[in-house]
CSV table of C-alpha atoms in Angstrom, one decimal:
chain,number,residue,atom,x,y,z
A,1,UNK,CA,91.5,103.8,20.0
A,2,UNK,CA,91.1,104.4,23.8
A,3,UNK,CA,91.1,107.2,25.7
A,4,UNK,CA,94.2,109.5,26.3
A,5,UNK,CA,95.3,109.5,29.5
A,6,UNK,CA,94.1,112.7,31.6
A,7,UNK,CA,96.6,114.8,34.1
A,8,UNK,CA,95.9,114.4,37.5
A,9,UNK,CA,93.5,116.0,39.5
A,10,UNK,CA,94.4,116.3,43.1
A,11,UNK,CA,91.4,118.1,45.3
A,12,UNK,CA,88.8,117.5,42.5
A,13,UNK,CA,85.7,119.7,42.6
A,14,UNK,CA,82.1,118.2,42.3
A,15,UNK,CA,80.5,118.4,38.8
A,16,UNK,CA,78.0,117.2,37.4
A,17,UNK,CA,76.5,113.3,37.8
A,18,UNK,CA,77.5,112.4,35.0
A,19,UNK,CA,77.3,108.4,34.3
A,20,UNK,CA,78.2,107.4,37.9
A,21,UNK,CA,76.5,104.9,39.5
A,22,UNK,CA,72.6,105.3,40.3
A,23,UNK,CA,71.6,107.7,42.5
A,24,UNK,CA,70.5,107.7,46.0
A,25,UNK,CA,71.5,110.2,48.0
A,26,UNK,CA,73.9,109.3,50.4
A,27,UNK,CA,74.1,110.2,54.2
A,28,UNK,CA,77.0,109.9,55.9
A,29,UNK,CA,76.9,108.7,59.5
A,30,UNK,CA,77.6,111.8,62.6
A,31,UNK,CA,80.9,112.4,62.7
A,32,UNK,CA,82.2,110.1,60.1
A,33,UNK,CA,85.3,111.3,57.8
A,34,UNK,CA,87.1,109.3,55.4
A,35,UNK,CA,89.2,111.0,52.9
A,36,UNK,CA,89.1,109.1,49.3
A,37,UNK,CA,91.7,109.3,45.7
A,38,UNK,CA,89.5,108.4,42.8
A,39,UNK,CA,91.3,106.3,40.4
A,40,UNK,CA,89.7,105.9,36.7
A,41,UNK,CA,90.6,106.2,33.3
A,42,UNK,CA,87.1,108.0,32.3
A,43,UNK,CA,87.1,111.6,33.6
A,44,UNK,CA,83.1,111.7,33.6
A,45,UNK,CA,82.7,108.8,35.5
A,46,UNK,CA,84.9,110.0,38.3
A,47,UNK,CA,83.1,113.3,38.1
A,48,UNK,CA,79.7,111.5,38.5
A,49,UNK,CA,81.2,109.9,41.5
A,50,UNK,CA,82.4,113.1,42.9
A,51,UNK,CA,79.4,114.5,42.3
A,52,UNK,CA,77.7,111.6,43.9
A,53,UNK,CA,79.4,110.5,47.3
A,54,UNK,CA,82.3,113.9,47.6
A,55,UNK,CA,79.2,116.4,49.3
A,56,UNK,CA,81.6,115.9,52.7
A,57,UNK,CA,79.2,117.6,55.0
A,58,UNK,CA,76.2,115.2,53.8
A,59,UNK,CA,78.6,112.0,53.3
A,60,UNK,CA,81.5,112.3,55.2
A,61,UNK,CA,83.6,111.2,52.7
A,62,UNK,CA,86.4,114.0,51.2
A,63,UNK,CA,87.9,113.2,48.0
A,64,UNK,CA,91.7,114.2,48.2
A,65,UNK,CA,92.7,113.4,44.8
A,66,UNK,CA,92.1,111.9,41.2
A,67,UNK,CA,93.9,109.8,38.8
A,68,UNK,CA,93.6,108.5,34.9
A,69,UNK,CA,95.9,106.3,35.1
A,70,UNK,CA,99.1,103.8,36.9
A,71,UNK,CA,101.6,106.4,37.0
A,72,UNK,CA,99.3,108.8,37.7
A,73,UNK,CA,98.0,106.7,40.7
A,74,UNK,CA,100.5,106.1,42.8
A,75,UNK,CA,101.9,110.2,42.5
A,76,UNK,CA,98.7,111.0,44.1
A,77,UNK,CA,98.2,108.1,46.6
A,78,UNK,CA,101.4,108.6,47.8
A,79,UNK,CA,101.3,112.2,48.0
A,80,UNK,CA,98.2,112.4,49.8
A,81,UNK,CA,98.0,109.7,52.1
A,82,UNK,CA,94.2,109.0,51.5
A,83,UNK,CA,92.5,106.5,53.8
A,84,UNK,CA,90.9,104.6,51.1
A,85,UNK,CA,91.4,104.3,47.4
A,86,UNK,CA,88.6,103.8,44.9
A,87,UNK,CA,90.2,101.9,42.0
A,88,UNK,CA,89.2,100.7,38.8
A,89,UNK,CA,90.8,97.4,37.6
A,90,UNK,CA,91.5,98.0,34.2
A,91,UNK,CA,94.0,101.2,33.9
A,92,UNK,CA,96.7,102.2,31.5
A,93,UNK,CA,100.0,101.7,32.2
A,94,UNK,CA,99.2,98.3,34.2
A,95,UNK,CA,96.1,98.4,35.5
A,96,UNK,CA,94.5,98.0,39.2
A,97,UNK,CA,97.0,95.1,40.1
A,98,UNK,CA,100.2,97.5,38.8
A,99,UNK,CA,98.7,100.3,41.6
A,100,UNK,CA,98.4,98.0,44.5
A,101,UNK,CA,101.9,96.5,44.0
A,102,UNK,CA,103.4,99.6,43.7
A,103,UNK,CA,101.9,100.3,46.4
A,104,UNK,CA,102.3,97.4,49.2
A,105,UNK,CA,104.4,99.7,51.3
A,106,UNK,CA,101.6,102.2,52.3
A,107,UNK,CA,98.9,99.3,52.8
A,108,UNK,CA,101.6,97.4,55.4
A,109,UNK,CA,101.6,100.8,57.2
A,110,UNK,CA,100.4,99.5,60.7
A,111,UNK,CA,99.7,103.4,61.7
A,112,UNK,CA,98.1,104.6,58.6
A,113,UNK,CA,97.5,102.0,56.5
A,114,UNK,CA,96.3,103.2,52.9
A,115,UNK,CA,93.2,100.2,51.7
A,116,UNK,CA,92.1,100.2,48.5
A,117,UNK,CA,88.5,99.3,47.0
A,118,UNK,CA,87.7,97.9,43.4
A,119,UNK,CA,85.1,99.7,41.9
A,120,UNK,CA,84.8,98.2,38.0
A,121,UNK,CA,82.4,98.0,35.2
A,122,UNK,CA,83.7,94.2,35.3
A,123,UNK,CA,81.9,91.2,37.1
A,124,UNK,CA,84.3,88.7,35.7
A,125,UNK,CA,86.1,86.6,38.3
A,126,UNK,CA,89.9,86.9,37.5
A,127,UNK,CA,89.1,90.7,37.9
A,128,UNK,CA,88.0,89.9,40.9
A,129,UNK,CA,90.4,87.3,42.5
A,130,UNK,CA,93.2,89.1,41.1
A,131,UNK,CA,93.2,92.6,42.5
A,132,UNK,CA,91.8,90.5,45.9
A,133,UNK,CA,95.3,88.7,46.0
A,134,UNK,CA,96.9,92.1,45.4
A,135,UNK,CA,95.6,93.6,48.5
A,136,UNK,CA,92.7,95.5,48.0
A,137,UNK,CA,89.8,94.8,50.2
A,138,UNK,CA,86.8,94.7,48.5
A,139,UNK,CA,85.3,94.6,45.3
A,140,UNK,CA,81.8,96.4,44.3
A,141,UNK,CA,80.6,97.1,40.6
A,142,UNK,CA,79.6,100.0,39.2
A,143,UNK,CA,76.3,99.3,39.5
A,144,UNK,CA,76.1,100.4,43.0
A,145,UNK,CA,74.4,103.2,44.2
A,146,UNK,CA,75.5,106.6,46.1
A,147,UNK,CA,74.1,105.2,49.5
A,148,UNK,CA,75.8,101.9,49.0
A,149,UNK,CA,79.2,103.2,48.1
A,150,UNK,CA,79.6,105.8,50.7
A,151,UNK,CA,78.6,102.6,53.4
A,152,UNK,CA,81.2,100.6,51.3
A,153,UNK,CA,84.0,103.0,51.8
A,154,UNK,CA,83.9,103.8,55.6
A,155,UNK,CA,83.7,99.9,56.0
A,156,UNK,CA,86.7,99.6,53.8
A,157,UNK,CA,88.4,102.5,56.2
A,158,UNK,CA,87.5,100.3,59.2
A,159,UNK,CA,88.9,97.5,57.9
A,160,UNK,CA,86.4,95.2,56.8
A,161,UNK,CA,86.1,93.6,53.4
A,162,UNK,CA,83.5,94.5,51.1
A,163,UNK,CA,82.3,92.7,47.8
A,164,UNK,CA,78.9,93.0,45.6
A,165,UNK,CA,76.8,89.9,46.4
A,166,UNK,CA,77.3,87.6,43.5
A,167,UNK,CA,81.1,88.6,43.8
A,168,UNK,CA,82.2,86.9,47.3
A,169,UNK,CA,81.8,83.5,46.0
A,170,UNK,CA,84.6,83.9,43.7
A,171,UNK,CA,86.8,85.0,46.4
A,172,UNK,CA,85.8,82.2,48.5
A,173,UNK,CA,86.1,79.5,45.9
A,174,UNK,CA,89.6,80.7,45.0
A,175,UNK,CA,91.0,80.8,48.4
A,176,UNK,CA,89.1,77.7,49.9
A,177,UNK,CA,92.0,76.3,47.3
A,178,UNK,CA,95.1,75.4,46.7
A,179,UNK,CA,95.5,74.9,43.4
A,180,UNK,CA,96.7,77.9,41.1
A,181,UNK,CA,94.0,78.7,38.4
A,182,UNK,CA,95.4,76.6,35.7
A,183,UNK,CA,97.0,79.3,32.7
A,184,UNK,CA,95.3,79.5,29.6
A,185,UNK,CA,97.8,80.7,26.9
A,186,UNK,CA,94.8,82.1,24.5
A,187,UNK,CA,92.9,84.0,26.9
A,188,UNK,CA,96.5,85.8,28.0
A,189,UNK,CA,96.4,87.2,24.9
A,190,UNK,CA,93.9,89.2,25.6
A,191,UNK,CA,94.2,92.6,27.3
A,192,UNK,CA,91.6,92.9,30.0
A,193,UNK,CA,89.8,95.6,28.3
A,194,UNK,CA,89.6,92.5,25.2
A,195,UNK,CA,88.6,90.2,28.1
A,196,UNK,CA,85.5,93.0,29.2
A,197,UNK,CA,84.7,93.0,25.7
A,198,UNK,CA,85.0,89.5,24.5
A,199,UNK,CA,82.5,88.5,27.7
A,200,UNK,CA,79.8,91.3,27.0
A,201,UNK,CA,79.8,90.1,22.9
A,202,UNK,CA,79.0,86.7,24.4
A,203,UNK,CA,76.8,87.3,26.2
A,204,UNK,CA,75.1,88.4,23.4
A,205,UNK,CA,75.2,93.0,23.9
A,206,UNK,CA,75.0,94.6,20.9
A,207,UNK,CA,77.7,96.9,19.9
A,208,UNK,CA,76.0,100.2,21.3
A,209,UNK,CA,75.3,98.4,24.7
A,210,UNK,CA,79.0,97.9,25.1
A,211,UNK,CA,80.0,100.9,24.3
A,212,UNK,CA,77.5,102.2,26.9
A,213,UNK,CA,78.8,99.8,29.7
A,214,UNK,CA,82.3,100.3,29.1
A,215,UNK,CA,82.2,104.1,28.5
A,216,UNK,CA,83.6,103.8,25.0
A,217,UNK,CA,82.7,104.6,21.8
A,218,UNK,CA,81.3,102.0,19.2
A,219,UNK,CA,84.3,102.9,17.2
A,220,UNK,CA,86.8,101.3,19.9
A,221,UNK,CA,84.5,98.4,20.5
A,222,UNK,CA,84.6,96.9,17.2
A,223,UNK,CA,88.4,97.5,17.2
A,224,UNK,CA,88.8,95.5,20.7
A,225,UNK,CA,86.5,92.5,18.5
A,226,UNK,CA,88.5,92.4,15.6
A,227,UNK,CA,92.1,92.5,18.0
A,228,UNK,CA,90.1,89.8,20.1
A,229,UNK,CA,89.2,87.5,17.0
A,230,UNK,CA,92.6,88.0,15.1
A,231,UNK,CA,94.2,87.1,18.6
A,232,UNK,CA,92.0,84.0,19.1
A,233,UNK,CA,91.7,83.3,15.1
A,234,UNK,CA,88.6,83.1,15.3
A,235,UNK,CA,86.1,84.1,12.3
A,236,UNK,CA,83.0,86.2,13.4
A,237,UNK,CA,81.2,86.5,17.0
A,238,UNK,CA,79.3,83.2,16.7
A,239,UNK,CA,82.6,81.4,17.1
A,240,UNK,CA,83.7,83.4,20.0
A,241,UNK,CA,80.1,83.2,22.1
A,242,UNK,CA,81.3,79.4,21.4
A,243,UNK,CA,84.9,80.0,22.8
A,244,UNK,CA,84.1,81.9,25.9
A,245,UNK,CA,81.3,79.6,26.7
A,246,UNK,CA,83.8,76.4,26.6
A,247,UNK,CA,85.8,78.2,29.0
A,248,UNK,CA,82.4,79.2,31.6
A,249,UNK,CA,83.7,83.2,30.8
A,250,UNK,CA,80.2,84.2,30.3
């Protein structure tokens, strides 16, 4: 079962750390502002973010707003205007993608253009390439520290783009072509939070260690692997460390 969504928390209050990303403490630059919506589905992840970069006075940046989930989302972007969007890529009611097409008009706003950066548990390159080609402009995991994130963001608000290291090359290989990513008809099958889990059972986590990455409970993990090997008809996790490595999604 996964998470019910949460209501949305406009001008969100730091709490504690939580499981956000490691911790650094972040400066922010003399001067500096950005104001920042959170957009997750896990309320103590975005309250360990909060907690981590949302100290304005130390890091400059201002968190305007939080959201759990698509709808959610684009109520708050669009009611406050933020500068740049943190957003996770997997979300219910559509996920990242869903957000950023809904909300093409206030990223082509040449006076105050809203930019949006991915900030997901996932490394996998569809993730990537596909919220990329939506319109976001950057993509870091959530693996990156305080410091890090807070330099991410303001280079976000200035327009630059902004990827974890091993994750530019996807980007590059996809647009240096022009072929379209040929479909596979199995892996569409899967929901993207099946796709987070199929890869991690691949690459050979235990149970617990997925739960812990994915901020789920060990409960919901083995239902995602028994949807993910019904849906592939596939027999136990042998076979489907075999699948995903036939298709490189490990």
């Amino acid at each position: 079962m996964s998470e019910p969504n949460e209501p949305t928390e406009p001008n969100g209050t730091a709490g504690p750390a939580g499981q956000a990303a490691e911790s650094a403490q972040p400066t922010g630059g003399a001067g500096r502002h950005v104001r920042v919506v959170l957009v997750d589905d896990h309320r103590m992840f975005r309250t360990g973010v909060q907690a981590e970069i949302g100290q304005t006075e130390q890091t400059g940046v201002e968190v305007v707003g939080e959201a759990a989930d698509v709808d959610q989302a684009v109520t708050v972007i669009t009611a406050t205007r933020p500068e740049v969007v943190l957003l996770d890529v997997h979300l219910p009611g559509g996920g990242g993608v869903e957000v950023l097409r809904r909300c093409a008009p206030l990223m082509s706003d040449t006076e105050r253009p809203v930019r949006f950066l991915a900030l997901s548990v996932s490394d996998a390159a569809e993730d990537v390439i596909g919220v990329i080609r939506g319109g976001a402009r950057g993509y870091v995991t959530k693996t990156i520290t305080g410091t890090d994130l807070v330099d991410s963001v303001f280079r976000v608000q200035e327009g630059d783009a902004v990827f974890s290291p091993r994750l530019a090359g996807f980007v590059l290989d996809a647009f240096a072509s022009t072929d379209a990513p040929p479909l596979d008809e199995d892996l569409d099958r899967l929901t993207q939070r099946e796709r987070e889990v199929l890869r991690l059972i691949a690459r050979g986590y235990a149970y617990k260690e997925i739960a812990k990455q994915l901020f789920i409970s060990v409960k919901t993990v083995e239902s995602h692997v028994s949807a993910v090997l019904r849906k592939l008809q596939l027999s136990n996790r042998h076979e489907l460390t075999r699948w995903a490595t036939a298709r490189r999604l490990v």
